[in-house]
mmCIF file of C-alpha atoms in Angstrom:
data_model
loop_
_atom_site.group_PDB
_atom_site.id
_atom_site.type_symbol
_atom_site.label_atom_id
_atom_site.label_comp_id
_atom_site.label_asym_id
_atom_site.label_seq_id
_atom_site.Cartn_x
_atom_site.Cartn_y
_atom_site.Cartn_z
ATOM 1 C CA HIS A 27 -25.802 -2.223 -5.810
ATOM 2 C CA ARG A 28 -26.643 -0.449 -9.042
ATOM 3 C CA PHE A 29 -27.673 3.215 -9.009
ATOM 4 C CA LEU A 30 -28.788 5.505 -11.799
ATOM 5 C CA CYS A 31 -29.133 8.715 -9.753
ATOM 6 C CA PHE A 32 -26.180 10.537 -8.196
ATOM 7 C CA ASP A 33 -28.317 11.551 -5.209
ATOM 8 C CA GLU A 34 -28.744 7.866 -4.400
ATOM 9 C CA ILE A 35 -24.994 7.372 -4.838
ATOM 10 C CA ARG A 36 -24.280 10.153 -2.327
ATOM 11 C CA ARG A 37 -26.620 8.580 0.217
ATOM 12 C CA GLU A 38 -25.058 5.161 -0.318
ATOM 13 C CA ILE A 39 -21.542 6.568 0.163
ATOM 14 C CA ALA A 40 -22.643 8.301 3.376
ATOM 15 C CA THR A 41 -24.228 5.082 4.655
ATOM 16 C CA GLU A 42 -21.172 3.005 3.798
ATOM 17 C CA THR A 43 -18.857 5.576 5.387
ATOM 18 C CA GLU A 44 -20.870 5.460 8.611
ATOM 19 C CA ARG A 45 -20.769 1.664 8.571
ATOM 20 C CA LEU A 46 -16.971 1.572 8.199
ATOM 21 C CA CYS A 47 -15.973 4.557 10.333
ATOM 22 C CA GLY A 48 -18.924 4.949 12.689
ATOM 23 C CA ARG A 49 -20.593 8.218 13.554
ATOM 24 C CA GLN A 50 -17.471 9.642 15.190
ATOM 25 C CA LYS A 51 -16.171 10.896 11.812
ATOM 26 C CA ALA A 52 -13.103 8.695 12.100
ATOM 27 C CA VAL A 53 -11.039 7.410 9.165
ATOM 28 C CA SER A 54 -10.536 3.914 7.796
ATOM 29 C CA SER A 55 -8.078 2.410 5.317
ATOM 30 C CA THR A 56 -10.848 0.189 3.897
ATOM 31 C CA PRO A 57 -11.835 1.707 0.538
ATOM 32 C CA ILE A 58 -15.374 2.297 -0.689
ATOM 33 C CA VAL A 59 -15.321 1.139 -4.304
ATOM 34 C CA LEU A 60 -17.553 3.041 -6.712
ATOM 35 C CA ARG A 61 -17.631 2.171 -10.409
ATOM 36 C CA VAL A 62 -19.186 4.701 -12.786
ATOM 37 C CA THR A 63 -19.941 3.477 -16.303
ATOM 38 C CA SER A 64 -20.991 5.596 -19.262
ATOM 39 C CA PRO A 65 -20.209 5.670 -22.993
ATOM 40 C CA LYS A 66 -19.216 9.326 -22.532
ATOM 41 C CA LEU A 67 -16.571 8.624 -19.876
ATOM 42 C CA ILE A 68 -12.927 7.647 -20.286
ATOM 43 C CA THR A 69 -11.208 4.896 -18.321
ATOM 44 C CA LEU A 70 -9.704 6.230 -15.100
ATOM 45 C CA THR A 71 -9.196 5.010 -11.532
ATOM 46 C CA LEU A 72 -9.396 7.732 -8.880
ATOM 47 C CA VAL A 73 -8.790 7.449 -5.136
ATOM 48 C CA ASP A 74 -10.536 10.221 -3.180
ATOM 49 C CA LEU A 75 -8.516 10.833 -0.004
ATOM 50 C CA PRO A 76 -9.731 12.867 2.991
ATOM 51 C CA GLY A 77 -8.435 16.321 3.782
ATOM 52 C CA ILE A 78 -6.233 17.021 6.795
ATOM 53 C CA ALA A 79 -8.175 17.475 10.052
ATOM 54 C CA ARG A 80 -5.930 19.400 12.447
ATOM 55 C CA VAL A 81 -8.370 19.682 15.375
ATOM 56 C CA PRO A 82 -10.373 16.647 16.597
ATOM 57 C CA LEU A 83 -14.104 17.342 16.607
ATOM 58 C CA GLY A 84 -16.690 15.563 18.727
ATOM 59 C CA ASP A 85 -15.680 11.952 19.340
ATOM 60 C CA GLN A 86 -12.835 11.931 16.828
ATOM 61 C CA PRO A 87 -9.597 10.370 18.122
ATOM 62 C CA GLU A 88 -6.851 12.703 19.337
ATOM 63 C CA ASP A 89 -4.466 11.477 16.634
ATOM 64 C CA ILE A 90 -6.926 12.053 13.783
ATOM 65 C CA GLU A 91 -4.395 14.225 11.933
ATOM 66 C CA GLN A 92 -1.680 11.538 12.118
ATOM 67 C CA GLN A 93 -4.139 8.873 10.961
ATOM 68 C CA ILE A 94 -5.175 10.902 7.923
ATOM 69 C CA ARG A 95 -1.571 11.791 7.040
ATOM 70 C CA GLN A 96 -0.576 8.122 7.208
ATOM 71 C CA LEU A 97 -3.560 7.137 5.074
ATOM 72 C CA ILE A 98 -2.618 9.730 2.451
ATOM 73 C CA PHE A 99 1.056 8.777 2.387
ATOM 74 C CA ASP A 100 0.164 5.088 2.009
ATOM 75 C CA HIS A 101 -1.297 5.998 -1.396
ATOM 76 C CA ILE A 102 0.764 8.907 -2.736
ATOM 77 C CA ALA A 103 4.146 7.409 -1.777
ATOM 78 C CA LYS A 104 3.808 4.762 -4.510
ATOM 79 C CA PRO A 105 6.086 5.749 -7.423
ATOM 80 C CA ASN A 106 3.492 4.828 -10.076
ATOM 81 C CA CYS A 107 0.787 6.949 -8.414
ATOM 82 C CA LEU A 108 -0.316 10.229 -9.984
ATOM 83 C CA ILE A 109 -1.022 12.833 -7.315
ATOM 84 C CA LEU A 110 -4.026 15.072 -7.974
ATOM 85 C CA ALA A 111 -3.371 17.990 -5.613
ATOM 86 C CA VAL A 112 -6.587 19.999 -5.184
ATOM 87 C CA ALA A 113 -6.298 23.595 -3.915
ATOM 88 C CA ALA A 114 -8.841 26.422 -3.668
ATOM 89 C CA ALA A 115 -8.202 29.385 -5.943
ATOM 90 C CA ASN A 116 -9.712 31.801 -3.391
ATOM 91 C CA ALA A 117 -7.106 30.839 -0.744
ATOM 92 C CA ASP A 118 -3.368 31.326 -0.440
ATOM 93 C CA LEU A 119 -1.620 28.618 -2.469
ATOM 94 C CA ALA A 120 1.282 28.594 0.004
ATOM 95 C CA THR A 121 -1.024 27.166 2.690
ATOM 96 C CA ALA A 122 -2.441 24.342 0.548
ATOM 97 C CA ASP A 123 -2.030 21.050 2.435
ATOM 98 C CA SER A 124 -2.344 19.001 -0.751
ATOM 99 C CA LEU A 125 0.682 20.632 -2.392
ATOM 100 C CA ALA A 126 2.712 20.417 0.827
ATOM 101 C CA LEU A 127 2.020 16.687 1.193
ATOM 102 C CA ALA A 128 2.708 16.049 -2.491
ATOM 103 C CA ARG A 129 6.074 17.824 -2.256
ATOM 104 C CA GLU A 130 7.190 15.481 0.541
ATOM 105 C CA VAL A 131 6.969 12.434 -1.746
ATOM 106 C CA ASP A 132 7.404 14.209 -5.101
ATOM 107 C CA PRO A 133 9.844 17.080 -4.478
ATOM 108 C CA LYS A 134 10.446 17.694 -8.197
ATOM 109 C CA GLY A 135 6.740 17.767 -9.033
ATOM 110 C CA GLU A 136 7.103 15.154 -11.757
ATOM 111 C CA ARG A 137 3.936 13.200 -10.935
ATOM 112 C CA THR A 138 1.795 15.907 -9.345
ATOM 113 C CA LEU A 139 -1.074 17.530 -11.219
ATOM 114 C CA GLY A 140 -2.519 20.625 -9.569
ATOM 115 C CA VAL A 141 -6.240 21.410 -9.626
ATOM 116 C CA LEU A 142 -7.567 24.868 -8.793
ATOM 117 C CA THR A 143 -11.158 24.833 -7.574
ATOM 118 C CA LYS A 144 -13.568 27.699 -6.824
ATOM 119 C CA THR A 145 -12.034 29.845 -9.537
ATOM 120 C CA ASP A 146 -15.347 31.668 -9.893
ATOM 121 C CA LEU A 147 -14.991 32.818 -6.250
ATOM 122 C CA ALA A 148 -11.370 33.962 -6.496
ATOM 123 C CA SER A 149 -11.005 37.713 -5.988
ATOM 124 C CA ALA A 150 -7.594 37.784 -7.704
ATOM 125 C CA ALA A 151 -8.240 36.039 -11.006
ATOM 126 C CA SER A 152 -4.947 37.285 -12.418
ATOM 127 C CA GLU A 153 -3.009 35.433 -9.730
ATOM 128 C CA ALA A 154 -4.939 32.226 -10.459
ATOM 129 C CA ALA A 155 -4.137 32.674 -14.156
ATOM 130 C CA GLN A 156 -0.438 32.959 -13.310
ATOM 131 C CA VAL A 157 -0.692 29.710 -11.362
ATOM 132 C CA LEU A 158 -2.209 28.014 -14.429
ATOM 133 C CA GLU A 159 0.676 29.339 -16.530
ATOM 134 C CA GLY A 160 3.195 27.841 -14.086
ATOM 135 C CA LYS A 161 4.681 31.153 -12.998
ATOM 136 C CA ILE A 162 3.975 30.853 -9.244
ATOM 137 C CA TYR A 163 4.187 27.137 -8.402
ATOM 138 C CA PRO A 164 5.697 25.184 -11.320
ATOM 139 C CA LEU A 165 4.673 21.567 -11.785
ATOM 140 C CA ALA A 166 5.795 19.242 -14.554
ATOM 141 C CA LEU A 167 2.159 18.298 -15.261
ATOM 142 C CA GLY A 168 0.853 21.835 -14.676
ATOM 143 C CA PHE A 169 -2.435 23.042 -13.187
ATOM 144 C CA VAL A 170 -6.065 22.726 -14.315
ATOM 145 C CA ALA A 171 -8.818 25.115 -13.197
ATOM 146 C CA VAL A 172 -12.409 24.000 -12.509
ATOM 147 C CA MET A 173 -15.512 25.556 -10.979
ATOM 148 C CA CYS A 174 -16.960 22.609 -9.066
ATOM 149 C CA LYS A 175 -20.254 24.174 -8.033
ATOM 150 C CA GLU A 176 -22.799 21.994 -6.267
ATOM 151 C CA CYS A 177 -25.094 22.057 -9.286
ATOM 152 C CA PHE A 178 -22.363 21.424 -11.831
ATOM 153 C CA ASP A 179 -23.130 22.199 -15.460
ATOM 154 C CA GLN A 180 -20.420 21.492 -17.992
ATOM 155 C CA GLU A 181 -21.694 24.024 -20.537
ATOM 156 C CA VAL A 182 -21.905 26.752 -17.892
ATOM 157 C CA GLU A 183 -18.345 26.020 -16.801
ATOM 158 C CA GLU A 184 -16.946 26.146 -20.329
ATOM 159 C CA GLN A 185 -18.842 29.364 -21.013
ATOM 160 C CA PHE A 186 -17.504 30.925 -17.801
ATOM 161 C CA PHE A 187 -13.851 30.307 -18.667
ATOM 162 C CA SER A 188 -14.175 31.189 -22.356
ATOM 163 C CA GLN A 189 -15.878 34.532 -21.634
ATOM 164 C CA HIS A 190 -14.022 35.597 -18.499
ATOM 165 C CA PRO A 191 -11.740 38.596 -19.158
ATOM 166 C CA VAL A 192 -8.778 36.918 -17.414
ATOM 167 C CA TYR A 193 -9.379 33.179 -17.684
ATOM 168 C CA LYS A 194 -10.151 33.211 -21.404
ATOM 169 C CA ALA A 195 -6.415 33.592 -22.103
ATOM 170 C CA VAL A 196 -5.755 30.305 -20.274
ATOM 171 C CA ALA A 197 -9.023 28.584 -21.131
ATOM 172 C CA HIS A 198 -7.101 25.638 -22.581
ATOM 173 C CA HIS A 199 -6.007 24.863 -18.983
ATOM 174 C CA CYS A 200 -9.567 24.908 -17.609
ATOM 175 C CA THR A 201 -12.769 22.844 -17.230
ATOM 176 C CA VAL A 202 -13.460 19.357 -15.935
ATOM 177 C CA ARG A 203 -13.508 18.070 -19.512
ATOM 178 C CA HIS A 204 -9.894 19.171 -19.994
ATOM 179 C CA LEU A 205 -8.939 17.641 -16.634
ATOM 180 C CA ALA A 206 -10.393 14.264 -17.663
ATOM 181 C CA LYS A 207 -8.556 14.327 -20.993
ATOM 182 C CA GLN A 208 -5.341 15.340 -19.243
ATOM 183 C CA LEU A 209 -5.624 12.452 -16.795
ATOM 184 C CA ASN A 210 -6.365 9.993 -19.580
ATOM 185 C CA ARG A 211 -3.349 11.224 -21.576
ATOM 186 C CA ILE A 212 -1.058 10.896 -18.555
ATOM 187 C CA LEU A 213 -2.425 7.413 -17.897
ATOM 188 C CA LEU A 214 -1.701 6.274 -21.454
ATOM 189 C CA GLU A 215 1.803 7.762 -21.362
ATOM 190 C CA LYS A 216 2.481 6.005 -18.049
ATOM 191 C CA ILE A 217 1.263 2.696 -19.446
ATOM 192 C CA CYS A 218 3.524 3.064 -22.484
ATOM 193 C CA GLU A 219 6.407 3.905 -20.158
ATOM 194 C CA VAL A 220 6.095 0.935 -17.785
ATOM 195 C CA LEU A 221 4.757 -1.660 -20.242
ATOM 196 C CA PRO A 222 8.191 -2.757 -21.587
ATOM 197 C CA GLY A 223 9.455 -3.343 -18.040
ATOM 198 C CA ILE A 224 6.314 -5.291 -17.124
ATOM 199 C CA ARG A 225 6.652 -7.386 -20.267
ATOM 200 C CA THR A 226 10.307 -8.145 -19.508
ATOM 201 C CA GLN A 227 9.458 -9.079 -15.940
ATOM 202 C CA ALA A 228 6.612 -11.350 -17.073
ATOM 203 C CA GLN A 229 8.869 -13.100 -19.594
ATOM 204 C CA ARG A 230 11.547 -13.619 -16.957
ATOM 205 C CA MET A 231 9.020 -15.070 -14.498
ATOM 206 C CA CYS A 232 7.617 -17.402 -17.187
ATOM 207 C CA HIS A 233 11.135 -18.588 -18.019
ATOM 208 C CA GLU A 234 11.887 -19.296 -14.359
ATOM 209 C CA VAL A 235 8.633 -21.214 -13.910
ATOM 210 C CA GLU A 236 9.221 -23.248 -17.097
ATOM 211 C CA SER A 237 12.756 -24.111 -15.953
ATOM 212 C CA GLU A 238 11.432 -25.223 -12.579
ATOM 213 C CA LEU A 239 8.678 -27.245 -14.245
ATOM 214 C CA GLN A 240 11.164 -29.026 -16.489
ATOM 215 C CA GLY A 241 13.182 -29.972 -13.423
ATOM 216 C CA TYR A 242 10.192 -31.904 -12.094
ATOM 217 C CA GLY A 243 10.142 -34.186 -15.130
ATOM 218 C CA GLU A 244 7.197 -35.147 -17.295
ATOM 219 C CA ALA A 245 3.574 -34.734 -16.249
ATOM 220 C CA LEU A 246 2.430 -37.299 -13.685
ATOM 221 C CA HIS A 247 -0.497 -38.567 -15.735
ATOM 222 C CA ARG A 248 1.992 -39.740 -18.379
ATOM 223 C CA GLN A 249 4.149 -41.701 -15.920
ATOM 224 C CA THR A 250 3.826 -45.205 -14.562
ATOM 225 C CA ALA A 251 3.590 -45.999 -10.863
ATOM 226 C CA GLY A 252 7.301 -46.848 -10.755
ATOM 227 C CA GLU A 253 8.264 -43.575 -12.434
ATOM 228 C CA LYS A 254 6.094 -41.635 -9.983
ATOM 229 C CA GLY A 255 7.805 -43.329 -7.052
ATOM 230 C CA ALA A 256 11.231 -42.558 -8.493
ATOM 231 C CA LEU A 257 10.218 -38.906 -8.965
ATOM 232 C CA LEU A 258 9.033 -38.691 -5.364
ATOM 233 C CA LEU A 259 12.302 -40.156 -4.095
ATOM 234 C CA SER A 260 14.316 -37.741 -6.209
ATOM 235 C CA LEU A 261 12.360 -34.796 -4.743
ATOM 236 C CA PHE A 262 13.078 -36.079 -1.237
ATOM 237 C CA ALA A 263 16.750 -36.437 -2.104
ATOM 238 C CA LYS A 264 16.919 -32.900 -3.509
ATOM 239 C CA PHE A 265 15.231 -31.489 -0.417
ATOM 240 C CA ALA A 266 17.550 -33.409 1.907
ATOM 241 C CA GLY A 267 20.572 -32.272 -0.103
ATOM 242 C CA ARG A 268 19.544 -28.627 -0.039
ATOM 243 C CA PHE A 269 18.796 -28.827 3.667
ATOM 244 C CA ASP A 270 22.225 -30.375 4.336
ATOM 245 C CA ASP A 271 23.938 -27.715 2.181
ATOM 246 C CA THR A 272 22.159 -24.959 4.077
ATOM 247 C CA VAL A 273 23.153 -26.391 7.449
ATOM 248 C CA GLU A 274 26.784 -26.864 6.401
ATOM 249 C CA GLY A 275 27.025 -23.428 4.786
ATOM 250 C CA ARG A 276 27.249 -24.727 1.204
ATOM 251 C CA SER A 277 23.955 -23.226 0.015
ATOM 252 C CA ALA A 278 23.946 -21.728 -3.488
ATOM 253 C CA ALA A 279 21.693 -18.902 -2.297
ATOM 254 C CA PRO A 280 23.451 -15.528 -1.860
ATOM 255 C CA LEU A 281 24.601 -15.203 1.755
ATOM 256 C CA GLU A 282 26.319 -11.834 1.591
ATOM 257 C CA GLY A 283 24.402 -8.758 2.579
ATOM 258 C CA THR A 284 21.666 -10.668 4.444
ATOM 259 C CA GLY A 285 22.754 -9.213 7.787
ATOM 260 C CA GLN A 286 21.865 -12.399 9.714
ATOM 261 C CA LEU A 287 23.284 -15.822 10.550
ATOM 262 C CA LEU A 288 22.121 -18.734 8.408
ATOM 263 C CA GLY A 289 22.260 -22.513 8.537
ATOM 264 C CA ARG A 290 24.758 -24.083 10.888
ATOM 265 C CA ALA A 291 25.921 -20.720 12.205
ATOM 266 C CA ARG A 292 22.346 -19.890 13.196
ATOM 267 C CA ILE A 293 21.892 -23.219 14.987
ATOM 268 C CA ASP A 294 25.199 -22.787 16.831
ATOM 269 C CA PHE A 295 24.193 -19.275 17.893
ATOM 270 C CA LEU A 296 20.834 -20.479 19.220
ATOM 271 C CA PHE A 297 22.421 -23.260 21.313
ATOM 272 C CA ARG A 298 25.439 -21.326 22.584
ATOM 273 C CA ASP A 299 23.819 -17.950 23.211
ATOM 274 C CA VAL A 300 20.037 -18.119 23.378
ATOM 275 C CA PHE A 301 19.502 -21.623 24.785
ATOM 276 C CA ALA A 302 22.471 -21.574 27.184
ATOM 277 C CA LYS A 303 21.579 -18.132 28.489
ATOM 278 C CA THR A 304 17.976 -19.236 29.054
ATOM 279 C CA ILE A 305 19.053 -22.373 30.923
ATOM 280 C CA ARG A 306 21.456 -20.435 33.156
ATOM 281 C CA ALA A 307 18.808 -17.858 33.947
ATOM 282 C CA TYR A 308 16.196 -20.484 34.849
ATOM 283 C CA ASP A 309 15.773 -21.162 38.580
ATOM 284 C CA SER A 310 15.014 -24.875 38.931
ATOM 285 C CA PHE A 311 14.041 -24.532 42.586
ATOM 286 C CA ALA A 312 11.679 -21.621 42.160
ATOM 287 C CA GLY A 313 8.551 -22.212 44.272
ATOM 288 C CA LEU A 314 9.969 -25.350 45.944
ATOM 289 C CA SER A 315 10.892 -25.632 49.606
ATOM 290 C CA ASP A 316 13.362 -28.087 51.137
ATOM 291 C CA ASP A 317 10.453 -30.151 52.443
ATOM 292 C CA ASP A 318 8.926 -30.375 48.964
ATOM 293 C CA ILE A 319 12.226 -31.599 47.516
ATOM 294 C CA ARG A 320 12.764 -34.105 50.357
ATOM 295 C CA THR A 321 9.256 -35.495 49.933
ATOM 296 C CA ALA A 322 9.700 -35.856 46.155
ATOM 297 C CA ILE A 323 12.960 -37.770 46.656
ATOM 298 C CA ARG A 324 11.350 -40.159 49.167
ATOM 299 C CA ASN A 325 8.366 -40.780 46.936
ATOM 300 C CA ALA A 326 10.620 -41.621 43.987
ATOM 301 C CA THR A 327 13.220 -43.870 45.690
ATOM 302 C CA GLY A 328 11.041 -46.787 46.634
ATOM 303 C CA PRO A 329 12.277 -49.214 49.333
ATOM 304 C CA ARG A 330 15.961 -48.292 48.824
ATOM 305 C CA ALA A 331 17.429 -44.844 49.360
ATOM 306 C CA LYS A 332 19.111 -43.343 46.297
ATOM 307 C CA LEU A 333 21.147 -40.246 45.716
ATOM 308 C CA PHE A 334 19.341 -39.147 42.554
ATOM 309 C CA ILE A 335 15.659 -39.160 41.685
ATOM 310 C CA PRO A 336 14.866 -41.889 39.098
ATOM 311 C CA GLU A 337 13.453 -40.688 35.804
#
């Protein structure tokens, strides 16, 4: 759907959340994808994760906290993920769940960017300013302060920080505009950092695919029927040869460090241990009485008595 009003977007998100999670306020790993386009916006991909719910409310499952923690860790544990740890400036920073969770996967704070919200409600503005300066909780990417009122106005926010007696000294660390630019800068730096490795990996994969393609010979549409038949036979022969090498333990694939039996050793283990143990444990006469066995023998012998039952 296409929306031009943020009120409609909020209602659509609420409707989609209820469809995925129900009315019990549960959580789901299925994302709700929202794409915002504007010539005034920079390119960013954000994943909004739920906050920790410590006490189940209403019909929420008893393990709601564990579900949310697992959902969060599934995203922030990725090494290429930038963690945006949001904490309220009017609360004790030591009790912020976002920073505690981020520290578990990023103990050095190298990919965690802190965000202080509700700075206009903080009674100790000087302490919040020290956090922005990195004196209380140091992070490699630092902290950014925002207001985040319900009726957000960018000009009002910038005016608040630039004229505040305490925040004006750290105004260059404040506002949503600065946060967006900071995220875009980090994104570009990360792309420049990982791009050479991605390029090398892509070249290596292309080389491997080209080598494999050359091993298959020329394209089929350029070959005659006889050449196609010869190619098919050669593929069968290669498969049979590789299968035989694997069974006999002559495979060229690395066998050390796999931690498991392969090829012939695996087959021998299955027959000697698994299969033999299963056969010995099986009771062939389970559920059969002597009369049942005697009747089966008589029915199978015909006019002459035999010691064994014919197949």
